[in-house]
XYZ file of C-alpha atoms in Angstrom:
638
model
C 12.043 26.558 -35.635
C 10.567 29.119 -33.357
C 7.413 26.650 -32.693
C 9.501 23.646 -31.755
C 11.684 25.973 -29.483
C 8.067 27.242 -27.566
C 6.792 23.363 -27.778
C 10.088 22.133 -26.007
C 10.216 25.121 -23.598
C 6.632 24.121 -22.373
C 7.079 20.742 -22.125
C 9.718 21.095 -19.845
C 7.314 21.523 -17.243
C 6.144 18.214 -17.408
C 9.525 16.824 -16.687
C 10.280 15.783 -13.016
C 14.160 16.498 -13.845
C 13.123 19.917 -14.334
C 11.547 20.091 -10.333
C 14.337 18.087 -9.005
C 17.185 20.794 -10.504
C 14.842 23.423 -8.701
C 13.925 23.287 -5.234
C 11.834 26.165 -4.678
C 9.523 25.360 -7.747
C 9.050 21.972 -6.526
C 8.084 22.916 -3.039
C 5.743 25.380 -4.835
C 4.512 22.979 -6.855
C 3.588 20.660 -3.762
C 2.087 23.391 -1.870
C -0.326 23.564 -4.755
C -1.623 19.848 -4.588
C -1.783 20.225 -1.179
C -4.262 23.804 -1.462
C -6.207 22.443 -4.420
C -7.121 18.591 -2.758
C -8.211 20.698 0.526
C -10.408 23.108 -1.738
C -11.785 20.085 -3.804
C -12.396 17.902 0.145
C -14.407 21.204 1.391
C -16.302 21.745 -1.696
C -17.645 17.996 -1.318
C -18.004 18.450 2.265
C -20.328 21.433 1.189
C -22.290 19.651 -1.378
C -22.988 16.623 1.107
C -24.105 18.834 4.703
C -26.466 20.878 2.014
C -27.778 17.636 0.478
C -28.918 16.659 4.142
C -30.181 19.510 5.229
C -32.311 19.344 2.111
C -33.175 16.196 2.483
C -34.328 16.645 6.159
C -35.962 19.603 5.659
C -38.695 17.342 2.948
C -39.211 15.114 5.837
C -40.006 17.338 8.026
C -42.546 18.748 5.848
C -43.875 15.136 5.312
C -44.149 14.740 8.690
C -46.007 17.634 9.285
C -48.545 17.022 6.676
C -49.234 13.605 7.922
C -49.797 14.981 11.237
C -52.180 17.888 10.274
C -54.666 15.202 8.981
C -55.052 13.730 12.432
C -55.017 16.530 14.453
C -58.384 18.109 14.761
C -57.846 20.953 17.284
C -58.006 24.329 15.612
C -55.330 25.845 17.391
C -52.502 23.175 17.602
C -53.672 22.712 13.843
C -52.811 26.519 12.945
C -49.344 26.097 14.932
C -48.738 23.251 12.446
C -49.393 24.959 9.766
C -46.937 27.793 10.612
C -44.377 25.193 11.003
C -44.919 24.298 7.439
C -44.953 27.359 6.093
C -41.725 27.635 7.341
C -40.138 24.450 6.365
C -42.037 24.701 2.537
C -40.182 28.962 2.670
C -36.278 27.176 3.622
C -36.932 24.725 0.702
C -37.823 27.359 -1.560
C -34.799 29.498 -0.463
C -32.394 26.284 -1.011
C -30.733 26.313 -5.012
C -31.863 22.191 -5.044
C -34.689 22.243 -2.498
C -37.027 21.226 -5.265
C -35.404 18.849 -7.506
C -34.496 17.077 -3.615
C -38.495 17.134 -2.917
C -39.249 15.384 -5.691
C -36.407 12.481 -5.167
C -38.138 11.918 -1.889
C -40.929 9.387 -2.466
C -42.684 7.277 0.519
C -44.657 4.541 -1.364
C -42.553 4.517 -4.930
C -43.522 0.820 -6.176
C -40.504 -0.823 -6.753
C -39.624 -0.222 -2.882
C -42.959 -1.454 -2.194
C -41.818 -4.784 -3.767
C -38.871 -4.699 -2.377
C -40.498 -4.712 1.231
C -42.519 -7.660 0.554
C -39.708 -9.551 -0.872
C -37.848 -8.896 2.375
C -40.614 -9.689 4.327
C -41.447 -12.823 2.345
C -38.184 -13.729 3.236
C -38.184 -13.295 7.035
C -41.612 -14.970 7.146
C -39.995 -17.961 5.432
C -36.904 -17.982 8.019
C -39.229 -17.744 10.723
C -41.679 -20.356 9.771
C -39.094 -22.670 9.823
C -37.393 -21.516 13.286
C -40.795 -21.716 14.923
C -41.366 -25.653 13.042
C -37.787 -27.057 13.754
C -36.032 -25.037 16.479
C -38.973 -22.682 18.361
C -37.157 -21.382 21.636
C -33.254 -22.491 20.935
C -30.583 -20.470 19.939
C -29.925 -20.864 16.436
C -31.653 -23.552 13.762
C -29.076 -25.192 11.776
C -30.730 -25.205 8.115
C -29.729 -28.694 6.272
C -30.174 -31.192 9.255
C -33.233 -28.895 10.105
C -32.269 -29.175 14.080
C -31.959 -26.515 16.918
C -28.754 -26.266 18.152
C -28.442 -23.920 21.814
C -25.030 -22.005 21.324
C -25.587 -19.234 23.301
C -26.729 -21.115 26.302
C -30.578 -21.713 25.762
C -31.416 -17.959 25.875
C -33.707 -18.141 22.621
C -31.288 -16.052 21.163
C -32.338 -16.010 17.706
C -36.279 -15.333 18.995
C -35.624 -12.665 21.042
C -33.217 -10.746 18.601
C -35.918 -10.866 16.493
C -38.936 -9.486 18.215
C -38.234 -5.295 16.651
C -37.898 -7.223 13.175
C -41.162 -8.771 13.511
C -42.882 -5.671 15.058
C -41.491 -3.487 12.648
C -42.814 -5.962 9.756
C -46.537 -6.014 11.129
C -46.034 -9.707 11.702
C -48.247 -9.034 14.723
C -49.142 -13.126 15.151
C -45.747 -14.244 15.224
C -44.352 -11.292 17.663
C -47.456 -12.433 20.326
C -46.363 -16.261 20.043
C -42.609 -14.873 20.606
C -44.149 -12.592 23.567
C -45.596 -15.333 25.280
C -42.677 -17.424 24.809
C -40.348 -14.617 26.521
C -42.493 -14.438 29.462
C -43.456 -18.263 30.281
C -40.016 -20.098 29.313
C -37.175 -17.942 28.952
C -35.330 -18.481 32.148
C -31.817 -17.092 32.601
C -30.657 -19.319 35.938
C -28.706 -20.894 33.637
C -24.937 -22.724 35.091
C -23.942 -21.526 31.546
C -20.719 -19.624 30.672
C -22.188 -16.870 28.547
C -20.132 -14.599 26.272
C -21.037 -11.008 27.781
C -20.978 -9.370 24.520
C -23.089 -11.633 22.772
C -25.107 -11.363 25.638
C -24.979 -7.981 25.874
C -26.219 -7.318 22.098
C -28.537 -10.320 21.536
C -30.624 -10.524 24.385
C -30.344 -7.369 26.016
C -30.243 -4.868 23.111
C -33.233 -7.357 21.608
C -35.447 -7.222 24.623
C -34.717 -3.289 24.995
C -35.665 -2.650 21.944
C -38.925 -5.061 21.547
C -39.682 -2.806 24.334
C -39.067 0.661 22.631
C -41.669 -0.172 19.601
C -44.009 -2.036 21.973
C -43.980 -0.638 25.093
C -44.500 -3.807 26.676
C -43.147 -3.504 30.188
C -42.537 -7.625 29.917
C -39.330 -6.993 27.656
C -38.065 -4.457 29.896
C -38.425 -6.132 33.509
C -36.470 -9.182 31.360
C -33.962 -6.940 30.057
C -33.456 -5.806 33.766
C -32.940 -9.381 35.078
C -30.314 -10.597 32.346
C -28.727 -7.324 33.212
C -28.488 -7.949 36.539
C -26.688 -11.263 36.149
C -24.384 -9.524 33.585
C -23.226 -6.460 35.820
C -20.378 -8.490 38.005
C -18.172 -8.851 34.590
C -17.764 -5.362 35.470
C -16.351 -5.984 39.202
C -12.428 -5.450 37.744
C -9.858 -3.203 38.953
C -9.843 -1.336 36.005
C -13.666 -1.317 35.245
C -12.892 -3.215 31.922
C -15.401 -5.920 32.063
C -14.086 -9.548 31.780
C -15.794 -11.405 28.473
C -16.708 -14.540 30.003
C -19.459 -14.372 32.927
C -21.408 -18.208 34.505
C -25.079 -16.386 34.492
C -26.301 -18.943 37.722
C -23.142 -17.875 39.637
C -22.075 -14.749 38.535
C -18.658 -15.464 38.239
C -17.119 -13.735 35.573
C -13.162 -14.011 33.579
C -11.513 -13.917 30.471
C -11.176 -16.581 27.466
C -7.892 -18.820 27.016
C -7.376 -17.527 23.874
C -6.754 -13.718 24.624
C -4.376 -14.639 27.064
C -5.958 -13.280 30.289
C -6.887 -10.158 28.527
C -10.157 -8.310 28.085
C -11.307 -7.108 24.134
C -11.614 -3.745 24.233
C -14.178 -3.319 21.232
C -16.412 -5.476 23.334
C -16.200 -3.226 26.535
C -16.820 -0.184 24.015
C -20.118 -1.855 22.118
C -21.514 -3.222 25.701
C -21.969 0.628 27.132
C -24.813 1.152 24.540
C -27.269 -0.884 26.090
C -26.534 -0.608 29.513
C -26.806 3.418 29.653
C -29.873 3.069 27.181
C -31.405 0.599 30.098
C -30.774 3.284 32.889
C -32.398 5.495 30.798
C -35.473 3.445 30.598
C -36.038 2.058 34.500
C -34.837 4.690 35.742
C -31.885 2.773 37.812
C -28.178 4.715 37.531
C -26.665 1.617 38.274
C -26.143 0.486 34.396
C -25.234 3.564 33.445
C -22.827 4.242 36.523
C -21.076 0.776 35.741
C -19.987 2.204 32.152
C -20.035 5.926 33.422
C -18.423 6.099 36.994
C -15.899 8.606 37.330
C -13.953 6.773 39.348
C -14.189 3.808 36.910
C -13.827 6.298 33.750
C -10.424 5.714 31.688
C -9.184 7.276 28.414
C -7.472 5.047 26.188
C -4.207 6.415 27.602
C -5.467 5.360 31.086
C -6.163 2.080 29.957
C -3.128 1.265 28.375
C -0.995 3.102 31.367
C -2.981 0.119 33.551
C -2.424 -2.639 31.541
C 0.836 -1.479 30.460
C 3.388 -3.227 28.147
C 2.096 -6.667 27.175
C 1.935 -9.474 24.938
C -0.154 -7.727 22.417
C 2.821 -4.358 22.484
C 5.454 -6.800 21.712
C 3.904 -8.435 18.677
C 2.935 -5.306 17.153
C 6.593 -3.806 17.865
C 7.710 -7.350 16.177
C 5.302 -7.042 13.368
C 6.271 -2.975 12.748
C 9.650 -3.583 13.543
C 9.829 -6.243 10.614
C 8.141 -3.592 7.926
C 10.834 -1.175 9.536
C 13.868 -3.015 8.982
C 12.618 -3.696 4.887
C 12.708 0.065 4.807
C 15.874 0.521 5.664
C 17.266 -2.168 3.369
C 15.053 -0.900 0.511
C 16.592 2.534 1.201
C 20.415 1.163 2.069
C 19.485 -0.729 -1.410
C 20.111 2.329 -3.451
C 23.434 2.592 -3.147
C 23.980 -1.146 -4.277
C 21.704 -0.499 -7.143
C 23.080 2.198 -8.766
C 26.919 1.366 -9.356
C 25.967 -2.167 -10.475
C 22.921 -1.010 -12.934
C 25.443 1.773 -14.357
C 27.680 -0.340 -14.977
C 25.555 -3.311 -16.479
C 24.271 -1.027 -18.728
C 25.911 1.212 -19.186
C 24.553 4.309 -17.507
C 25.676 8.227 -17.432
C 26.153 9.371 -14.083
C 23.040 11.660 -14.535
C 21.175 8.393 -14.642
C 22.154 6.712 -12.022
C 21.492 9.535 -10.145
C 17.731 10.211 -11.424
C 17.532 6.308 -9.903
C 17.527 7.593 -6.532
C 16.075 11.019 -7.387
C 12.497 8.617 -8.288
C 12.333 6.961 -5.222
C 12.683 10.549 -3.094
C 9.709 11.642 -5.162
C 7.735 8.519 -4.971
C 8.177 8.930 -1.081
C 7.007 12.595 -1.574
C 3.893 11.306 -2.884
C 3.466 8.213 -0.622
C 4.166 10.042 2.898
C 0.848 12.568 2.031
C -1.421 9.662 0.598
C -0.468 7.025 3.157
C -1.359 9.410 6.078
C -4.965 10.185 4.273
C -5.547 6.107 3.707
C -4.399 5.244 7.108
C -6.700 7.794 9.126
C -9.510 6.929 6.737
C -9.322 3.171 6.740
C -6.838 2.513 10.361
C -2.842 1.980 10.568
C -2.926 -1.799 9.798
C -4.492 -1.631 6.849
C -2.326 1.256 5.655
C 0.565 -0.641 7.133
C -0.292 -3.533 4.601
C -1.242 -2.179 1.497
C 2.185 0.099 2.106
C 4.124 -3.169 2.577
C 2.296 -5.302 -0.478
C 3.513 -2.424 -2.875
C 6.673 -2.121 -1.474
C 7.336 -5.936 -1.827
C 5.245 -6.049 -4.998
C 7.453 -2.852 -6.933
C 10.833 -3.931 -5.484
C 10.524 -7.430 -6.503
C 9.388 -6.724 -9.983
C 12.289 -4.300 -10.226
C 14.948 -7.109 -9.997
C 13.231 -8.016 -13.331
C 13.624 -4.917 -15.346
C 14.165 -5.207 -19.073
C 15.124 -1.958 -19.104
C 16.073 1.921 -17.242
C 12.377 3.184 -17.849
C 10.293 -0.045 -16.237
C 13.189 0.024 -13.452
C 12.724 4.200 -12.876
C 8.534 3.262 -12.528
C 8.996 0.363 -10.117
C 11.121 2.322 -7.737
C 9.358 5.072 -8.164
C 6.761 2.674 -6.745
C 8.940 1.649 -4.635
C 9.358 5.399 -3.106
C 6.000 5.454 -2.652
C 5.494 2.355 -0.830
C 8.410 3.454 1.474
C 6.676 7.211 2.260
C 4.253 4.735 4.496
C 6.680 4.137 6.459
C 5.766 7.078 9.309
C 2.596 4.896 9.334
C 4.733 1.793 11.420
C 6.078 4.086 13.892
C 2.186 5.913 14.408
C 0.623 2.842 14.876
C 3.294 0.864 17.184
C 3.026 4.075 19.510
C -0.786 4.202 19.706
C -0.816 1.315 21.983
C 2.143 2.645 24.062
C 1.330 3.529 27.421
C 2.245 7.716 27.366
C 5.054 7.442 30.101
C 7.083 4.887 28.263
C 6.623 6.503 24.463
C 10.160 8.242 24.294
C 12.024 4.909 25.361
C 10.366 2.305 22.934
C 10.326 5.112 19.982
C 14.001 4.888 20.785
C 13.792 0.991 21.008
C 11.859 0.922 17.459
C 14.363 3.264 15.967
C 16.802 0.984 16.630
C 15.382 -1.962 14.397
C 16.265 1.101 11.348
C 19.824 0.059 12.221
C 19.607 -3.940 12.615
C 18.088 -3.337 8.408
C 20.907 -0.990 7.549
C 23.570 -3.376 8.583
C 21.812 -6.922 7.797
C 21.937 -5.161 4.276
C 25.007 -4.078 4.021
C 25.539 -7.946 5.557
C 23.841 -9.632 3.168
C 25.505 -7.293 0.182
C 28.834 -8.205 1.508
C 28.748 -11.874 2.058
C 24.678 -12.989 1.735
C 25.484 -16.471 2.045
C 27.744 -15.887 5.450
C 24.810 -14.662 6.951
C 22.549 -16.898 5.991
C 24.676 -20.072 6.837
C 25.254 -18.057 10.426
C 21.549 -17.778 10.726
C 20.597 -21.623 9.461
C 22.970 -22.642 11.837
C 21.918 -20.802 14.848
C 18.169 -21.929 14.458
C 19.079 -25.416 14.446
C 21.203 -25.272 17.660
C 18.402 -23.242 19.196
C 15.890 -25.942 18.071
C 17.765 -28.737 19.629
C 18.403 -27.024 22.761
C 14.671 -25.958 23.253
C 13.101 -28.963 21.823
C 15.501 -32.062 22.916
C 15.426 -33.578 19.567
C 18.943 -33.751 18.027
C 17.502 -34.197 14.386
C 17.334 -30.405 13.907
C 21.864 -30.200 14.659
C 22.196 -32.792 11.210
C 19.162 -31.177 9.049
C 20.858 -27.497 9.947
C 24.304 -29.202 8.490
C 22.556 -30.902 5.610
C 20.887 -27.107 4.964
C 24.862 -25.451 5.380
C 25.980 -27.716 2.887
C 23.390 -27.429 0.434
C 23.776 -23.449 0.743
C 27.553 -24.028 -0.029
C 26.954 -25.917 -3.043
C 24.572 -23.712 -4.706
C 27.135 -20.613 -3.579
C 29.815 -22.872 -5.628
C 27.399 -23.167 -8.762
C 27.191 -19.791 -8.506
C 30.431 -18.641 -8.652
C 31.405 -20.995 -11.110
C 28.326 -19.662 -13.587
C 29.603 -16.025 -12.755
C 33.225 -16.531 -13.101
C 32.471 -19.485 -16.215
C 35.190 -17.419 -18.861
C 37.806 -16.669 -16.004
C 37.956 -20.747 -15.423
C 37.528 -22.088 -18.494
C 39.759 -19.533 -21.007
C 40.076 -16.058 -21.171
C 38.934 -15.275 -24.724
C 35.605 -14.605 -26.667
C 33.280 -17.410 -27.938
C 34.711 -18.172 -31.664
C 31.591 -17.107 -32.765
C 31.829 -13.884 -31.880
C 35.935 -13.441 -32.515
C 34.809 -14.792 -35.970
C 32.336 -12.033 -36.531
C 34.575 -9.618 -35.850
C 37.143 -10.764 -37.851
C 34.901 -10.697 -40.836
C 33.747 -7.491 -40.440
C 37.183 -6.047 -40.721
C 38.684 -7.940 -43.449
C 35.404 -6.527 -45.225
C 36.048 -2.846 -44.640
C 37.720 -1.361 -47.500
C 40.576 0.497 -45.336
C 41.703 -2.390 -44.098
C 43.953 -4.486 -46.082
C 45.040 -7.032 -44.110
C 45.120 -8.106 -40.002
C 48.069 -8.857 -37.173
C 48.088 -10.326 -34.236
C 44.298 -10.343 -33.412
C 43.511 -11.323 -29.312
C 40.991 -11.221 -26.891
C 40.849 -10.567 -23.174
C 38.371 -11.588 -20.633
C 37.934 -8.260 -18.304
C 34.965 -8.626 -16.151
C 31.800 -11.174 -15.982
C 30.647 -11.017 -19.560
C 32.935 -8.021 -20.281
C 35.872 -8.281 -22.804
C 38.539 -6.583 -24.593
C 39.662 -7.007 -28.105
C 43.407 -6.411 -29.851
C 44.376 -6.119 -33.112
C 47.270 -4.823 -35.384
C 46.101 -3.341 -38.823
C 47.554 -2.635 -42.000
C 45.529 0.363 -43.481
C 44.875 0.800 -47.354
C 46.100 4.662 -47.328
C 44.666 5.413 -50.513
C 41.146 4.266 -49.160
C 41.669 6.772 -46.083
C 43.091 9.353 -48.387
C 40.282 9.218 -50.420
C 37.240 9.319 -47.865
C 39.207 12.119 -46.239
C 39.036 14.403 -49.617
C 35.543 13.098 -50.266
C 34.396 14.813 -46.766
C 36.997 17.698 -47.304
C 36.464 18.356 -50.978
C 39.102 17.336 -53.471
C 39.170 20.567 -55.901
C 40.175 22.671 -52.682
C 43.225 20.613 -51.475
C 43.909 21.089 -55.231
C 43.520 24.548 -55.753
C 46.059 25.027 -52.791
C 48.638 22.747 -54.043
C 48.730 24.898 -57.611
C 49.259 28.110 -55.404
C 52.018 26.965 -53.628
C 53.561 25.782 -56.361
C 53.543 28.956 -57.741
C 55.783 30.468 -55.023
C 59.738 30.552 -56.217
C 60.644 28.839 -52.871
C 59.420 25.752 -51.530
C 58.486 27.251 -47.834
C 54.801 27.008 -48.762
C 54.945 24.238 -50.499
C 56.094 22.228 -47.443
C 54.304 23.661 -45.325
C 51.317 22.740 -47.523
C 52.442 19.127 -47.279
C 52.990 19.265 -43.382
C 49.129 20.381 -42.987
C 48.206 17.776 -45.489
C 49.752 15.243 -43.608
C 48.405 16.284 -40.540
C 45.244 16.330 -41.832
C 45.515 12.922 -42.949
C 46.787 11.090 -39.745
C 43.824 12.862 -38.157
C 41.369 11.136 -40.637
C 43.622 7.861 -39.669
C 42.104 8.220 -36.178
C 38.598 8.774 -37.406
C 38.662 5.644 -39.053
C 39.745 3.991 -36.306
C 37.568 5.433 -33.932
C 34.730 4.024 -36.743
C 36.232 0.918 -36.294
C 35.961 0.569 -32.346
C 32.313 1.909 -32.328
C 31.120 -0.693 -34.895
C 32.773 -3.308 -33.499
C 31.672 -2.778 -29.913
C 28.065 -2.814 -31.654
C 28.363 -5.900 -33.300
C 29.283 -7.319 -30.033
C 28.363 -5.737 -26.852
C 30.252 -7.944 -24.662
C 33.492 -5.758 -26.239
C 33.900 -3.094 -24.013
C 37.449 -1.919 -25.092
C 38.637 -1.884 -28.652
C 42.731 -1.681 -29.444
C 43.606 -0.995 -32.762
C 46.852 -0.149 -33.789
C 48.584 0.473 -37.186
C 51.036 -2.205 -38.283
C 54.364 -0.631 -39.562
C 56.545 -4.277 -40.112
C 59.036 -1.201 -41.904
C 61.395 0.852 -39.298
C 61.758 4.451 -39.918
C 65.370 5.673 -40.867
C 66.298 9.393 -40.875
């Protein structure tokens, strides 16, 4: 006994109904995931900065030794050697400096063929660009044909001059070489993309010239440059995308709306501040560098302020923020109507909500982590796919533990939902924050009452909104078609409202009794018990959906309840008190001997009839009220 008592009283802990009765213990306990995932995050962050610093301290060391056989001079070869006496003394001080020497390996074999299969393979993809497409863009492989989509720049050559170079494909880099400086030609009446510009040609040419130092790639580099720098003639020094290289007039594609793409404007700076750094000429650099042309992202959006982009994103968060307030309005729907389908304790119904709290304890610190790791959409999403995912699968419970884990799931899918609100305001222009956080609050409200809507009359609602559409469609459109197919959609919506209520309400319109099946049953069952002997006036009432009560009148074998009652009271004591109050030479104790007797035995009467109600609402569930009364046909005279 003493073991199962310390057994119970430690698994207690592992109980979340034991945290949710105490506060304190479960902000304690939270407080301690939140300490021990930091410790475990710096301890990696340890292990990973020491790795490198291993690992570049062995290359240094490499590099020094490969350098000491060259150098010949006896005095810049004993400064070397210093310098490696050094480096060789930190990787004996490190714990894994050795075991990280020996994982570094320059010419290990199987990365040796893994080289020449790479190369093998560029040497076969440039064969066939130089035999089918030599100086176009792009070589389309199964018609074998050159195809100029980025205007005839040689695109696919010149991005791959450092590949070749870096290869030692030193025959096929000269043929591209010669190539770049007799026929690529950039007075083109072509409207060039500026970042694929930007990356291809210029970032290919720049760095063809930073492994050859070939001046060649950099004076072209400089001239496709300078027909590139007017994208950046814009009142906000955002560069337009689009840019006609011959005339040097520069805007923005169809499809963006007008609008510039900021990840393009951010990649772009790269090469022009690495080309200023290379002629010499602060004019690249100044484009993506002038102060007076320099904007934080708050500047930026402050300029272009609230756009077409804001309102889909408040449209798109605003959605996700109205399903969390009907998920969370949802639970008090839930609750009553589970309990009472099944039959619930109020402690349970109450543990349904208590889940989804903790659930959102859980999700509002992981969502945070996933979104700053991987960006607010795609936390947005995956917090939305589990929400939809958990709640939908909930509506199929077979039972209270599967429905406790789904919205438990459910919780946690909702604990994202600080994530909406974070990454609607991030492209907010600072100024005009406090208004649309108050606008976006606001959608919290239009899902609080379209749920409460829908609970109340869902079909109202929909019919409202069916309607609506259709009118809007025919004004905006002209075509009447969409008035009738809104009606035809009404009616429909009516019908299957009517099926509906005639499945739900089936007993209430057809009779209001049991299935004869079932009355039979129960019939049966008490004409077999043995303290029955014989039935009255046996009904049935339909109380809810499902739900019924059953009435009978019974005539009770009093011998049979006599009987069990002195089997479970003990027969030779009932006797042993009847012989002593015989005894007495008045009958006082004798009747009141009878009077407790009696007693006892109308008490045993209700036991047997509260047996009856509990077997009979198991052999039927749908019985959720049992009346059972005695029948006395006799009066009782005085």
């Amino acid at each position: 006994m003493a073991r199962t008592r310390l057994s119970s009283t430690r698994l207690r802990y592992c109980n979340p109904a034991y945290y949710l009765k105490r506060p304190k213990r479960l902000a304690l306990l939270f407080i301690a995931f939140v300490c021990a995932t930091l410790i475990v995050w710096d301890r990696q962050s340890l292990v990973r900065e020491h790795e490198s610093e291993v690992v570049n301290y062995v290359r240094s060391s490499i590099k020094l030794n490969c350098e000491l056989e060259k150098i010949e001079d006896d005095e810049e070869l004993s400064k070397l050697n210093e310098e490696l006496n050094h480096l060789k003394t930190l990787l004996e001080d490190l714990p894994n400096g050795r075991a990280s020497e020996k994982e570094v390996v320059l010419d290990d074999p199987i990365d040796v063929q893994r080289r020449e299969k790479v190369k093998e393979a560029m040497i076969h993809a440039w064969s066939s660009y130089e035999k089918y497409a030599w100086g176009q863009d792009e070589l389309q492989p199964q018609t074998k044909n050159g195809v100029n989509s980025f205007g005839g720049l040689g695109a696919t050559l010149v991005d791959s001059l450092d590949t070749l170079y870096i290869m030692g494909l030193h025959e096929q880099f000269q043929r591209a070489r010669e190539w770049v400086a007799t026929s690529l030609d950039f007075d083109k009446d072509y409207e060039a993309s500026v970042f694929e510009t930007t990356i291809r040609v210029v970032g290919g040419l720049l760095s063809a010239y930073d492994l050859s130092e070939d001046k060649l790639f950099l004076d072209k580099a400089r001239e496709i440059a300078d027909r590139l720098l007017p994208a950046w003639d814009t009142p906000s020094g955002i560069p337009y995308n689009i840019i006609n290289l011959a005339h040097g007039r520069a805007h923005n594609p169809s499809w963006t709306g007008g609008e510039s793409i900021l990840a393009d404007s951010g990649t772009e700076q790269v090469e022009f501040i690495a080309l200023s750094q290379r002629t010499g000429d602060p004019k690249y650099q100044q484009k993506m560098g002038d102060r007076s042309q320099e904007y934080t992202v708050d500047d930026a959006l402050v300029s272009m302020g609230f756009g077409k982009f804001q309102l889909l994103v408040l449209v798109y968060a605003g959605m996700g923020w109205i399903s969390e307030a009907m998920e969370m309005m949802l639970l008090s729907f839930v609750g009553p109507a589970v309990q009472s389908a099944w039959g619930l304790s109020s402690k349970q119904e109450s543990f349904m909500t208590s889940v989804v709290f903790t659930g959102m304890l859980v999700g509002a610190y992981s969502w945070g982590i996933v979104s700053d790791n991987y960006g607010r959409r795609k936390g947005f999403l995956i917090t939305a796919t589990i929400t939809s995912g958990a709640g939908f699968l909930s509506a199929f419970s077979p039972n209270y533990t599967s429905l406790l884990i789904l919205r438990c799931l459910v919780g946690v899918g909702l604990g994202g939902g600080p994530v909406l609100s974070s990454w609607f305001l991030e492209f907010i222009p600072a100024p005009s924050r406090g208004t649309w956080m108050v606008v976006f609050s606001a959608f919290w409200t239009v899902g609080t009452i379209l749920e409460a809507s829908l609970a109340w009359d869902g079909a109202t609602v929909a019919g409202l909104a069916i309607a609506a559409a259709s009118l809007v469609a025919t004004k905006v459109t002209g075509n009447g078609i969409y008035d009738p197919i809104g009606s035809i959609v009404v009616g429909n919506l009516l019908g299957m409202v009517a099926i509906f209520l005639i499945q739900r309400n089936r007993h209430a319109l057809i009779g209001r009794a049991m299935d004869d099946q079932d009355v039979e049953k129960v019939l049966q069952f008490l004409k077999n018990d043995p303290v029955v002997d014989s039935l009255y006036d046996c009904k049935s009432e339909v109380i809810g959906p499902g739900f019924f009560r059953f009435k009978a009148e019974i005539d009770f074998n009093g011998v049979v309840v006599v009987q069990n009652y002195l089997c479970r009271t003990g027969r030779q004591e009932w006797a042993r008190q009847f012989r002593e109050a015989t005894k007495e030479k008045d009958d006082a104790a004798l009747l009141k001997m009878m009077s407790n007797y009696g007693e006892e035995v109308v008490t045993a009467l209700g036991s047997e009839v509260n047996r009856l109600d509990k077997e009979i609402q198991e052999l039927v569930p749908g019985i959720r009220h049992v009346d059972i009364e005695a029948h006395n046909p006799i009066e009782l005279t005085m």
